[in-house]
Coordinates of C-alpha atoms in Angstrom, one line a residue:
Chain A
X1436 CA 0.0 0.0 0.0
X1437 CA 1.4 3.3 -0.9
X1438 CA 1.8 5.9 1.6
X1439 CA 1.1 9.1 -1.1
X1440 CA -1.9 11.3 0.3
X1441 CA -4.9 12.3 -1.9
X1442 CA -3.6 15.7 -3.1
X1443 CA -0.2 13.6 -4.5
X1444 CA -2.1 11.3 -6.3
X1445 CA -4.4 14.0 -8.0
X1446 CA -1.1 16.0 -8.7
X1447 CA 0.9 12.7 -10.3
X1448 CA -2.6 12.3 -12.2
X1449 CA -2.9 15.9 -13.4
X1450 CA 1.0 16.0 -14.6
X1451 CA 0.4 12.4 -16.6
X1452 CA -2.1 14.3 -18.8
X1453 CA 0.6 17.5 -19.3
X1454 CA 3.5 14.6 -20.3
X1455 CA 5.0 16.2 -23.8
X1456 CA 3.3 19.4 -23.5
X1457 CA 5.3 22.8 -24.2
X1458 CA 3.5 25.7 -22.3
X1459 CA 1.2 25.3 -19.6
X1460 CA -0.4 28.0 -17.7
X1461 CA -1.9 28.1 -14.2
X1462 CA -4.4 30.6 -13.0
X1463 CA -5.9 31.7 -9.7
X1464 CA -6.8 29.2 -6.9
X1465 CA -5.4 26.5 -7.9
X1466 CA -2.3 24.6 -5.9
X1467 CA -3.1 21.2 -7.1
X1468 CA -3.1 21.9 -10.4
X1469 CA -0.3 24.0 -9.9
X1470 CA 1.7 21.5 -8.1
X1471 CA 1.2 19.3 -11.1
X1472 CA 2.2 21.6 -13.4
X1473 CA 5.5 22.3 -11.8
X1474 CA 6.0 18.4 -11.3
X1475 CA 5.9 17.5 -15.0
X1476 CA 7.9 20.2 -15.6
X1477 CA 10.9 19.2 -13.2
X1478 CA 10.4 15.6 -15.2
X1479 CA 10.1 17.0 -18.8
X1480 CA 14.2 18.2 -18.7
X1481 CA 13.7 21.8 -19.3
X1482 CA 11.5 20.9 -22.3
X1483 CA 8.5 22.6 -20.6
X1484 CA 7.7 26.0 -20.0
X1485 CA 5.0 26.6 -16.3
X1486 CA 3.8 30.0 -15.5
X1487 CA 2.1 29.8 -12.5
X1488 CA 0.1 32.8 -11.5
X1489 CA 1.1 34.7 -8.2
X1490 CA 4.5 33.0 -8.6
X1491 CA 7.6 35.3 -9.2
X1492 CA 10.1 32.2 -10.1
X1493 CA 7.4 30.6 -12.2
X1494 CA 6.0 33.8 -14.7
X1495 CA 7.9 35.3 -17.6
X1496 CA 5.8 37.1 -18.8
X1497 CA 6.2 41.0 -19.2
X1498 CA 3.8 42.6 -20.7
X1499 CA 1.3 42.5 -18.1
X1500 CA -2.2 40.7 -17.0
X1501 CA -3.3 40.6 -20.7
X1502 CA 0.3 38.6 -21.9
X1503 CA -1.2 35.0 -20.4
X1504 CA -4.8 36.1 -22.2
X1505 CA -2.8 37.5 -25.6
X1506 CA -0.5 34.2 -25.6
X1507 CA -3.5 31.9 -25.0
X1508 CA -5.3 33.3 -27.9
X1509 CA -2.3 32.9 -30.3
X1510 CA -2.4 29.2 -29.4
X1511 CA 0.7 29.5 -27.9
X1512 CA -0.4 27.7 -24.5
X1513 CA -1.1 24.2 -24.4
X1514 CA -2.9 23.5 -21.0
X1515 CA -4.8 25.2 -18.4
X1516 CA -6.8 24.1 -15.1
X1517 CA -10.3 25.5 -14.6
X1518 CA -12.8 24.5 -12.0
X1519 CA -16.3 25.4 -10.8
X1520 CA -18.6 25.7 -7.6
X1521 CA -20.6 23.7 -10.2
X1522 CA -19.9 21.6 -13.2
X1523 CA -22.5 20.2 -15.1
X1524 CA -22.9 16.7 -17.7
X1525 CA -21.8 18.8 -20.7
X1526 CA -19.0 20.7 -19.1
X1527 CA -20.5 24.4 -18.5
X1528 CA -18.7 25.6 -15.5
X1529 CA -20.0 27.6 -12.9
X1530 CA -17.9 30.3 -10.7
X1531 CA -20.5 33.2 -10.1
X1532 CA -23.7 32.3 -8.2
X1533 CA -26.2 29.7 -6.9
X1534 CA -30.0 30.9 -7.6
X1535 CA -30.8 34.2 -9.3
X1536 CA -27.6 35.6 -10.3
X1537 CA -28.7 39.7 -9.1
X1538 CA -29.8 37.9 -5.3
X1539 CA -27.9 35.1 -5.0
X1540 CA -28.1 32.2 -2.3
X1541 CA -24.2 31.6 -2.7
X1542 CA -21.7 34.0 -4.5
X1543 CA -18.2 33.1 -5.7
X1544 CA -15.7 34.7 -6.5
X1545 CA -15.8 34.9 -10.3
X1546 CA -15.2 34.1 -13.6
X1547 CA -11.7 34.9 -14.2
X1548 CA -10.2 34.0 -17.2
X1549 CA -12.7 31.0 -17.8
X1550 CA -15.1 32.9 -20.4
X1551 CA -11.6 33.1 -22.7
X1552 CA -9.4 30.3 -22.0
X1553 CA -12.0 27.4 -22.0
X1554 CA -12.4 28.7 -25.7
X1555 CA -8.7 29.1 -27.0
X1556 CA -6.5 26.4 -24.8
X1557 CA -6.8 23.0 -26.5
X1558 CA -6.4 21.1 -23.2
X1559 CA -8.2 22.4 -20.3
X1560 CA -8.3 20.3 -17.4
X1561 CA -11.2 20.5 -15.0
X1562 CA -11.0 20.0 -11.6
X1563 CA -13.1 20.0 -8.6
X1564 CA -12.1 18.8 -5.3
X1565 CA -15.6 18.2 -3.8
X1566 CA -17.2 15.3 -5.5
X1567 CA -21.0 16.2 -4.6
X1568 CA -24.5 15.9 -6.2
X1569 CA -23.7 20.1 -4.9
X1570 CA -21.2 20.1 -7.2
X1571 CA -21.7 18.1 -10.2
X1572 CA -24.9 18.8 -11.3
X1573 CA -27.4 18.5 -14.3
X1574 CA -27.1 21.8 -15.4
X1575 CA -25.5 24.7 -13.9
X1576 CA -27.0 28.1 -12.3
X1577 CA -24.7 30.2 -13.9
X1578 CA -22.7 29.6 -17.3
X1579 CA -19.2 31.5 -16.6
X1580 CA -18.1 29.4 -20.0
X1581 CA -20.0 26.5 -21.9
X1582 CA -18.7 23.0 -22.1
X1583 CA -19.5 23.2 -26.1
X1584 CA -20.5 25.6 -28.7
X1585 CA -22.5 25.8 -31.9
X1586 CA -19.8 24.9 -34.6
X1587 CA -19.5 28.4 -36.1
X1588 CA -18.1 29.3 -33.0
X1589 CA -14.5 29.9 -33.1
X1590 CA -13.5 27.5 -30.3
X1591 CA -10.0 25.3 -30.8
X1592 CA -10.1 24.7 -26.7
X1593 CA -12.3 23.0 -24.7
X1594 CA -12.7 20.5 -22.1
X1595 CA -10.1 17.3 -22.0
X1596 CA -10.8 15.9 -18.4
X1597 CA -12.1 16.5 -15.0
X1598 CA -10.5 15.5 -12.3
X1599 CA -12.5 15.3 -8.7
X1600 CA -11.1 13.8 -5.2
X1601 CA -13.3 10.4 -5.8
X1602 CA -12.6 10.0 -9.6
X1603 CA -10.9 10.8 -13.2
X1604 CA -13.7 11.4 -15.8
X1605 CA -12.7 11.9 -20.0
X1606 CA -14.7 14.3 -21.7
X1607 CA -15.8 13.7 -25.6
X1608 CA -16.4 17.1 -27.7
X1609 CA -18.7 15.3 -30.2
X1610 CA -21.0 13.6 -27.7
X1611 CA -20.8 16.3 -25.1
X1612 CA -20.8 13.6 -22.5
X1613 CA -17.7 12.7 -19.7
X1614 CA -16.9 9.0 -19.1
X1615 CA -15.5 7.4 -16.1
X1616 CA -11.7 6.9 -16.6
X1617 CA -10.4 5.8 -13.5
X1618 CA -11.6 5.9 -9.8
X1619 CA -9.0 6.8 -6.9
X1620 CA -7.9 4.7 -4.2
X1621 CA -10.7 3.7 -1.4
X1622 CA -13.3 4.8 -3.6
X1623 CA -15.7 2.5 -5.7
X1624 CA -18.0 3.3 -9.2
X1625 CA -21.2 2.8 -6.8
X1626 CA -20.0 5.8 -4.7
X1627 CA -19.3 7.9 -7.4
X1628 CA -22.8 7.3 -9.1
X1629 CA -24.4 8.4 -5.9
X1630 CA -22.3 11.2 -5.2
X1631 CA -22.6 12.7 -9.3
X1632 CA -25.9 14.8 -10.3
X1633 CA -25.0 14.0 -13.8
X1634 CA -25.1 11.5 -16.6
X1635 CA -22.1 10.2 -17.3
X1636 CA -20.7 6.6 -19.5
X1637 CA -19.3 3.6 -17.6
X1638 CA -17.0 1.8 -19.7
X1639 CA -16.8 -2.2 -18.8
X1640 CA -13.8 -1.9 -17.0
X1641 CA -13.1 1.0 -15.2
X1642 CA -9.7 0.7 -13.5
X1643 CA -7.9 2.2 -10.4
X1644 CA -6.3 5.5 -10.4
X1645 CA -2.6 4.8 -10.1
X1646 CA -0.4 5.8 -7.5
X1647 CA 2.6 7.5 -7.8
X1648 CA 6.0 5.7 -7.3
X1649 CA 9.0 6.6 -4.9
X1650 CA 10.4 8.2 -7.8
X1651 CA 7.7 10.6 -8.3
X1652 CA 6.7 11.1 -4.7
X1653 CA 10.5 12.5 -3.9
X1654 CA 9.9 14.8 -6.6
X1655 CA 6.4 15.9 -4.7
X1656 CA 7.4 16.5 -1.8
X1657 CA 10.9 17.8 -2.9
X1658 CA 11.2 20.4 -4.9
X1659 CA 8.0 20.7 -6.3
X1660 CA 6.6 21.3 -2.4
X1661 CA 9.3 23.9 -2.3
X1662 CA 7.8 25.9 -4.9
X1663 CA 4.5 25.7 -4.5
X1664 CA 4.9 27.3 -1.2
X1665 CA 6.2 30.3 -2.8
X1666 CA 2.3 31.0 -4.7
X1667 CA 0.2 29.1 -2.2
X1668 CA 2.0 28.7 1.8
X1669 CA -1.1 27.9 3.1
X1670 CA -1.7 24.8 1.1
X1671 CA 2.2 23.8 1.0
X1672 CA 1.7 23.7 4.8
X1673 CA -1.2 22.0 5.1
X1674 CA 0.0 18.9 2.9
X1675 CA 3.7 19.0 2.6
X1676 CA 4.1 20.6 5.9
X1677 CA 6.6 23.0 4.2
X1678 CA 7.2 26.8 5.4
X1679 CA 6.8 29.7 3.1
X1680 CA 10.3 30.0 0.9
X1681 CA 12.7 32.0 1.7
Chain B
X987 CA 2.5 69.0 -15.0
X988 CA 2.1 66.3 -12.6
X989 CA 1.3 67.4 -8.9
X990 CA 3.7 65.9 -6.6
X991 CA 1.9 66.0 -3.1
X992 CA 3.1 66.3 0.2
X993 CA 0.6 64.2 2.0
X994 CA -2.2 61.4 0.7
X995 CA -5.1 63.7 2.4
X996 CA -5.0 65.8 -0.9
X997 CA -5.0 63.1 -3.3
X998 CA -7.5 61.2 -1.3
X999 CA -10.0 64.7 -1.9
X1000 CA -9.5 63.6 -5.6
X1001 CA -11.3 60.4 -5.1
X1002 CA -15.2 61.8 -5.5
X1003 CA -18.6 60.6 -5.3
X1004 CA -19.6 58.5 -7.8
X1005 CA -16.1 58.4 -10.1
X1006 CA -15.2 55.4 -12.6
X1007 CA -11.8 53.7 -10.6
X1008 CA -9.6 51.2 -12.3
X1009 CA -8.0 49.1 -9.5
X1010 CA -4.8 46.9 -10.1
X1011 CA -5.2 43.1 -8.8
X1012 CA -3.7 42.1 -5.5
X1013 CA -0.1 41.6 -6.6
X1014 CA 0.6 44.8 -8.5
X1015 CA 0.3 47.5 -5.7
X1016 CA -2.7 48.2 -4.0
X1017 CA -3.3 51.9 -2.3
X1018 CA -4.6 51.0 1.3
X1019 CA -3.5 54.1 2.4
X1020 CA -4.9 56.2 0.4
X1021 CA -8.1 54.1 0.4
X1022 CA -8.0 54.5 4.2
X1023 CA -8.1 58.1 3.5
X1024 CA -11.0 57.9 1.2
X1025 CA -13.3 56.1 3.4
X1026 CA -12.6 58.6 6.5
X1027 CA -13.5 61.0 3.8
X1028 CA -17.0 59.2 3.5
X1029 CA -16.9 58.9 -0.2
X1030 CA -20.1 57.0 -2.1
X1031 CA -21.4 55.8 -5.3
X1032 CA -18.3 54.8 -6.7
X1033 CA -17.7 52.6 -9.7
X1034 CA -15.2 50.0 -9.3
X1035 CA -13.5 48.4 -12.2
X1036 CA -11.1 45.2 -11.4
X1037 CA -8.2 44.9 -13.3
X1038 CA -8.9 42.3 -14.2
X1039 CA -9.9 41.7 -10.6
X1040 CA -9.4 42.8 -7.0
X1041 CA -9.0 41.9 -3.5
X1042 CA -9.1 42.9 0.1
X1043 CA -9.1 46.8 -1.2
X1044 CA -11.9 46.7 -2.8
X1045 CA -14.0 44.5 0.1
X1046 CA -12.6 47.5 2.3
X1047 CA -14.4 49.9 -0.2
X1048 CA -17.2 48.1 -0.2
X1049 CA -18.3 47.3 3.5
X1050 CA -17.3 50.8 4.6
X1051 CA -20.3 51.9 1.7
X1052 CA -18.1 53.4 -0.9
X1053 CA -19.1 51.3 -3.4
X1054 CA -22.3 51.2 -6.3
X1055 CA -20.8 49.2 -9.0
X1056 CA -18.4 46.3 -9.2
X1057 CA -17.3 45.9 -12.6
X1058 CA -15.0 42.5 -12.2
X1059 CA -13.5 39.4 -13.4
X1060 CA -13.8 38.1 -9.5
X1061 CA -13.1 39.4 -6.3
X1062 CA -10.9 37.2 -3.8
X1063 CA -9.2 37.4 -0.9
X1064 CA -6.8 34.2 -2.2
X1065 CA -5.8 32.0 0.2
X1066 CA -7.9 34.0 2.8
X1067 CA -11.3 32.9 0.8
X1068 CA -14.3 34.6 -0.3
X1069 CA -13.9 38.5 -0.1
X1070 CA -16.7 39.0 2.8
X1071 CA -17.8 42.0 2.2
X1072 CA -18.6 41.8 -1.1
X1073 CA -20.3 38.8 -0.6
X1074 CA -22.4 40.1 1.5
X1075 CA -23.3 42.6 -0.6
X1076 CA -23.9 41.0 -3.6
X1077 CA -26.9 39.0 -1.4
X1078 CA -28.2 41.9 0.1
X1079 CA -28.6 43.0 -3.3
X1080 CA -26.3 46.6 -1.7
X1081 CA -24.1 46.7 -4.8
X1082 CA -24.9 46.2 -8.6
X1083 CA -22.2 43.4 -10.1
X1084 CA -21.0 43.9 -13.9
X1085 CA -19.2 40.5 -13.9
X1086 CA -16.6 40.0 -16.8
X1087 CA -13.9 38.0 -17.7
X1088 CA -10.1 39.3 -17.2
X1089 CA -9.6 39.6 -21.0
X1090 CA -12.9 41.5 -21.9
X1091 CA -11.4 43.9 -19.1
X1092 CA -8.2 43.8 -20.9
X1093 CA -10.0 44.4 -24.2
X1094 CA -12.4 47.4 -22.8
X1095 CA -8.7 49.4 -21.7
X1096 CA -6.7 48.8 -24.5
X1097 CA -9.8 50.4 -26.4
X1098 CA -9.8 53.5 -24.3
X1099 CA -5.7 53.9 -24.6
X1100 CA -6.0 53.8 -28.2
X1101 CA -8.8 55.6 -28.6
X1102 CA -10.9 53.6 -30.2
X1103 CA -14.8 52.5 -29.6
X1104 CA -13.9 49.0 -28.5
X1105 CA -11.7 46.0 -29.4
X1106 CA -12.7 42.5 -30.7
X1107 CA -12.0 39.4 -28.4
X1108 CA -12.6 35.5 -28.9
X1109 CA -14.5 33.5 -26.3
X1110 CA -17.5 34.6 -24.2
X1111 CA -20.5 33.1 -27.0
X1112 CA -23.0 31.0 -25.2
X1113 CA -21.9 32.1 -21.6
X1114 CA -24.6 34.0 -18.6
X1115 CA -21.4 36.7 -18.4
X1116 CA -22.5 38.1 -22.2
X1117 CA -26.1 37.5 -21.6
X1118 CA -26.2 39.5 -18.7
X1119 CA -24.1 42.3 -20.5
X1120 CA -26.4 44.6 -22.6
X1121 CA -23.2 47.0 -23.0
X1122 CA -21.2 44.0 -24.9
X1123 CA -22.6 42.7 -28.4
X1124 CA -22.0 39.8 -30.9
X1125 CA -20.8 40.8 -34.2
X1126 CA -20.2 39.5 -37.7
X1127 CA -16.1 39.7 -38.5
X1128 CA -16.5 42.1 -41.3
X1129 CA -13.2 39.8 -42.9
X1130 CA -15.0 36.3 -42.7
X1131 CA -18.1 34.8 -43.4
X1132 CA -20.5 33.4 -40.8
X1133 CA -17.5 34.2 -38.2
X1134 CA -19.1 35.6 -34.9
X1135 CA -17.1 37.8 -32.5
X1136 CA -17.8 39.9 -29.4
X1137 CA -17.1 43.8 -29.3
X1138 CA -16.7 45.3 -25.6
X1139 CA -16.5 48.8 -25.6
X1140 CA -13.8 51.1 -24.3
X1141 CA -13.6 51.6 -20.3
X1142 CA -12.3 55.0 -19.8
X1143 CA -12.4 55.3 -16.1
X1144 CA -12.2 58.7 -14.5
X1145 CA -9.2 57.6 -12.1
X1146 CA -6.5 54.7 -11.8
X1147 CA -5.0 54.5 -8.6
X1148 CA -2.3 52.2 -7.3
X1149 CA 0.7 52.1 -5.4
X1150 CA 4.2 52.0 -6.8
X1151 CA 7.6 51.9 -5.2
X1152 CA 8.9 54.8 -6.8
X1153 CA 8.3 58.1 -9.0
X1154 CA 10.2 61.0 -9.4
X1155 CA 10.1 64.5 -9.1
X1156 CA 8.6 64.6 -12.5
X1157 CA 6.0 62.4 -12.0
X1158 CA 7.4 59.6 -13.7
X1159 CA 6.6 56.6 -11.7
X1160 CA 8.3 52.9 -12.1
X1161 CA 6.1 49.7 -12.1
X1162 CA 8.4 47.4 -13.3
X1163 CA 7.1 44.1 -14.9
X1164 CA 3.6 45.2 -13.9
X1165 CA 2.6 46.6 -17.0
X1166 CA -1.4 46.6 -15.8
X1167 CA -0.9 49.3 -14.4
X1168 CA 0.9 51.1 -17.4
X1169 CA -2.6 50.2 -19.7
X1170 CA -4.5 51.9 -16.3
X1171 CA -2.6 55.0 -16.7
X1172 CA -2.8 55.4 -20.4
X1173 CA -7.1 54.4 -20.2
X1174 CA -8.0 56.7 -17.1
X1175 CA -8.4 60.3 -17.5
X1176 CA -6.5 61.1 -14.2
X1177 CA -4.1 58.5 -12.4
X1178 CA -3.3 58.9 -8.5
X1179 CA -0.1 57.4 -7.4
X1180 CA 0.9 56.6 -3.7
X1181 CA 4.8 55.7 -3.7
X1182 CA 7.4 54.3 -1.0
X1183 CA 9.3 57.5 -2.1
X1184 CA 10.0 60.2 -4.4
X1185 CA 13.0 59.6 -5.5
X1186 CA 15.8 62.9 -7.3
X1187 CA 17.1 61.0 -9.6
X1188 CA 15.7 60.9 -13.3
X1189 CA 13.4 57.3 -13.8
X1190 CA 13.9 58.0 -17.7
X1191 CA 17.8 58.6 -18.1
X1192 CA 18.5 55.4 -17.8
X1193 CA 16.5 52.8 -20.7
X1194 CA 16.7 50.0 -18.5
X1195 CA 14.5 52.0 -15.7
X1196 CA 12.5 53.8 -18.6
X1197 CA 11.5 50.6 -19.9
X1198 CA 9.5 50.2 -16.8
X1199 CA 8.6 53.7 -16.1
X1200 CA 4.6 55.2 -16.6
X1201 CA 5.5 58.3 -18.1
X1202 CA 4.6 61.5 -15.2
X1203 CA 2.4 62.7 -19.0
X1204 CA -0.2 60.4 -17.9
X1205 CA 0.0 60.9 -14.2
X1206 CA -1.9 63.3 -12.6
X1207 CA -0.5 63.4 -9.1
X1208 CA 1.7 61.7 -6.7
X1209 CA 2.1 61.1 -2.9
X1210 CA 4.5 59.4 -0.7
X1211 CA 2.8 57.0 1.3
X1212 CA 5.4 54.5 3.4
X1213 CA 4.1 51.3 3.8
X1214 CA 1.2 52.4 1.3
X1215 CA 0.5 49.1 0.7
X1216 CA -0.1 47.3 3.9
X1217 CA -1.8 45.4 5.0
X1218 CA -1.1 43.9 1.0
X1219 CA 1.9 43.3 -0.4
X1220 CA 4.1 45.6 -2.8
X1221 CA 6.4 44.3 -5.5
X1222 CA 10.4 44.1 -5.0
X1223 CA 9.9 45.7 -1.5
X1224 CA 7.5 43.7 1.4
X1225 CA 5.4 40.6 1.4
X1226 CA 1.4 40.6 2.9
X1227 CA 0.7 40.5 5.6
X1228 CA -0.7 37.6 5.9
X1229 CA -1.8 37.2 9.8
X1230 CA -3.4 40.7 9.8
X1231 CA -5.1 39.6 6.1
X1232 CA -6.4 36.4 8.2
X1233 CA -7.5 38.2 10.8
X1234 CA -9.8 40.8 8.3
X1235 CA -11.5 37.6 6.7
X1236 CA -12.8 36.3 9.7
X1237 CA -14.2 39.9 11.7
X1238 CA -15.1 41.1 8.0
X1239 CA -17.4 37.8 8.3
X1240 CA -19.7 39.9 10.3
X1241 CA -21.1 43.5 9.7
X1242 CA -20.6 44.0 13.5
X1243 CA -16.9 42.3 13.2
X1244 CA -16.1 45.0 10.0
X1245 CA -17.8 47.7 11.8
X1246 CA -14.4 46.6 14.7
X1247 CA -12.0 46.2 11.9
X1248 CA -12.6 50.2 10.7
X1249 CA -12.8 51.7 13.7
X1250 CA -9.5 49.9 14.8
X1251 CA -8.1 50.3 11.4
X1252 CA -9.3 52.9 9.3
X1253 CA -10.6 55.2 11.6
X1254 CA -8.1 54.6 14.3
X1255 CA -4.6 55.2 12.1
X1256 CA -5.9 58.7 11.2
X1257 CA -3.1 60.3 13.3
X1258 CA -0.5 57.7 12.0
X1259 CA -1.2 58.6 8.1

């Protein structure tokens, strides 16, 4: 039995689906995602490029808030993470409100980048850390960005995955529809039907999530702890048990 | 010419009801001090604009009932969670919300430094954020067939206001790598500046400061303000303050807690700034 915590297998999970990629952006809220980012690029040799918002050692960019935005939409960044207070069956994404947007029951944060970079970054990676019939609904309150669009829609991104704390869903364009993939450790396909407010596909076999090696797990809680702290201390402490960098 | 000001209370008399503000996001230098100043001032109505969004500055703004209009790609406090305040408000119905997304804000300001009517951008079809925004439209690409494209219309706000670490005695104020706050200055009609100091020598004699530099032509004044920042963070100089950030999410959870927070904090560092 492998020792790696949740967060280490969703961030050796994550960094599987960035293997060969060149650019790969991270945006607000999000230490998993970038955790995994930085991990596949310490293994990718200096082929990769990560710019990690919030991060001083992880952003080249220079031109300001619009360069990420601006680079996105020339197709010049590969992968990006969004997530969503709710995420419905064909991949809208929620981050506004719950109920009538002008007087909300709940009210997020935003939208962020989402209603751009779901549209222009080929790979977009979904992922949402509470697994819920809350979360995962039928259809969304709020669309921040649609899973799909008509096809005179000038859309080269999209949805690739989503990625929760029970599971590993694919998504397919052309049938609008995720599938199960994998389910993590200590969680079973029953659970996961019960705990999604969607419809989703069940292949036949549906294998378990894989756990990282030694190899990998060094690297976790190495280097790539180390630099996570730097964007997100809170988090690095929490899991790694790391302080803030120097 | 741009005035260089001995004190923030002056600049902060520039900050009127009911005025279009840009703000920068957390990272690039946000004014607490000044804001400070404008809430002891009791300033309403005003028209915030994230860029392309905001943080614990403009929940301040908010709960001390400065604020009509949030015009944003999200407010959050980061690591510290929702931004309270504005929460609040937005279910109280207190505040109207223009929600956007960061590159439509991006879009709206590179309009207004060009001056031109508004800029083109991909994404956004089929989302609530351009349904609910009767100011944005869908248009045909005049170069393509059957190629639809959204058009968001300059923002020219009446202000910008940051902090920066440095201008000089022309008005010429560095920024860096934080070039947000370069489009700010060229969109707004006036830009206030609080600074860790004025600095004698010349920002533009030497290209590889220049390159960095807001030219003082689109700044309309500037005040020292140490530790202008706080409790945020400011860019090559201090980190946030993250205990007393802590500490303002969780009394700013109440109206009664934020009510404490400006009367120790606002209120009470008058004789301090």
């Amino acid at each position: 039995m492998s020792d790696a915590r949740s967060e280490e297998i969703l961030i050796a999970t994550i960094a599987g689906m960035l293997a060969g990629l060149r650019h790969v952006a991270v945006g607000a809220s999000s230490p998993v995602p970038g955790a995994a980012a930085l991990l596949a690029k310490q293994r990718s040799g200096g082929a990769m490029r990560v710019s990690v918002l919030g991060s001083e050692r992880h952003n080249f960019f220079t031109d300001g808030g619009k360069e990420l935005f601006d680079c996105a939409g020339q197709g010049r960044i590969d992968a990006f993470f969004l997530s969503g207070a709710q995420i419905d069956g064909q991949a809208n994404i929620n981050l506004v409100s719950i109920g009538d947007p002008d007087r909300p029951k709940a009210r997020f944060p935003g939208s962020f980048g989402s209603g751009y970079l779901y549209f222009v970054v080929p790979r977009v990676i979904l992922f949402r850390l509470e697994h819920t019939p809350r979360t995962l609904v039928e259809r969304v309150d709020f669309i921040s960005s649609p899973g799909i669009s008509d096809a005179n829609v000038y859309r080269p991104g999209g949805p690739y995955a989503l990625i929760t704390d029970r599971c590993l869903f694919d998504f397919d364009k052309a049938r609008a529809r995720f599938t199960l993939r994998s389910v993590h450790p200590g969680h079973t396909t029953n659970e996961i039907a019960e705990q999604t407010g969607f419809a989703y596909d069940i292949p036949e076999v549906v294998p378990e999530t894989p756990t990282p090696d030694a190899e990998t797990l060094a690297l976790i809680r190495g280097p790539v702890a180390e630099q996570i702290a730097e964007i997100y201390p809170a988090f690095a402490e929490r899991v790694f048990g790391v302080g803030k960098a120097a | 010419m741009t005035d260089i000001l001995s004190s923030i209370d002056p600049l902060a008399a520039k900050v009127t009801d009911g005025v279009v503000i840009t703000l920068p996001p957390d990272y690039s230098g946000c004014a607490n001090a000044l804001w400070r100043a404008v809430i002891r001032r009791g300033v309403k109505d005003l028209h915030l604009v994230g860029v392309p969004v905001f943080g614990y500055h403009g929940d301040l703004l908010i709960g001390a009932g400065c604020v009509a209009t949030v015009e944003t790609s999200a407010v959050t406090m980061g690591e510290h969670g929702l931004a309270p305040r504005f929460t609040a408000a937005v279910k109280a119905g207190s505040i109207r919300v223009l929600d956007a997304t960061c590159p439509a804000i991006h879009a709206g300001l590179q309009a207004a430094e060009r001056g031109a009517p508004f800029s083109v951008m991909r994404g956004l079809i089929g989302s609530d954020i351009l349904d609910r925004r009767a100011d944005w439209r869908i248009i045909d690409n005049p170069f393509a067939e059957g190629d639809p494209i959204v058009a968001i219309p300059a923002i020219t706000p009446d202000l910008a206001v940051f902090h920066a670490p440095k201008a000089d005695r022309q008005g010429n104020v560095w920024i860096g790598v934080r070039r947000e706050c370069m489009v700010m200055a060229h969109a707004a009609r006036d830009t206030l500046v609080t600074v860790e100091e004025i600095v004698d020598d010349d920002l533009m004699a030497d290209p590889s400061t220049k390159a960095g530099t807001i030219p003082g032509l689109y700044v309309s004044a500037v005040a020292e303000a140490k530790q202008g920042a706080w409790p945020q963070g400011l860019y090559t100089r201090y980190g946030n303050d993250n205990d007393h950030l802590a500490r303002y999410a969780e009394m700013a959870r109440t109206e009664e807690g934020f009510a404490a927070y400006l009367s120790e904090v606002v209120s009470g560092r008058e004789a301090a700034e």
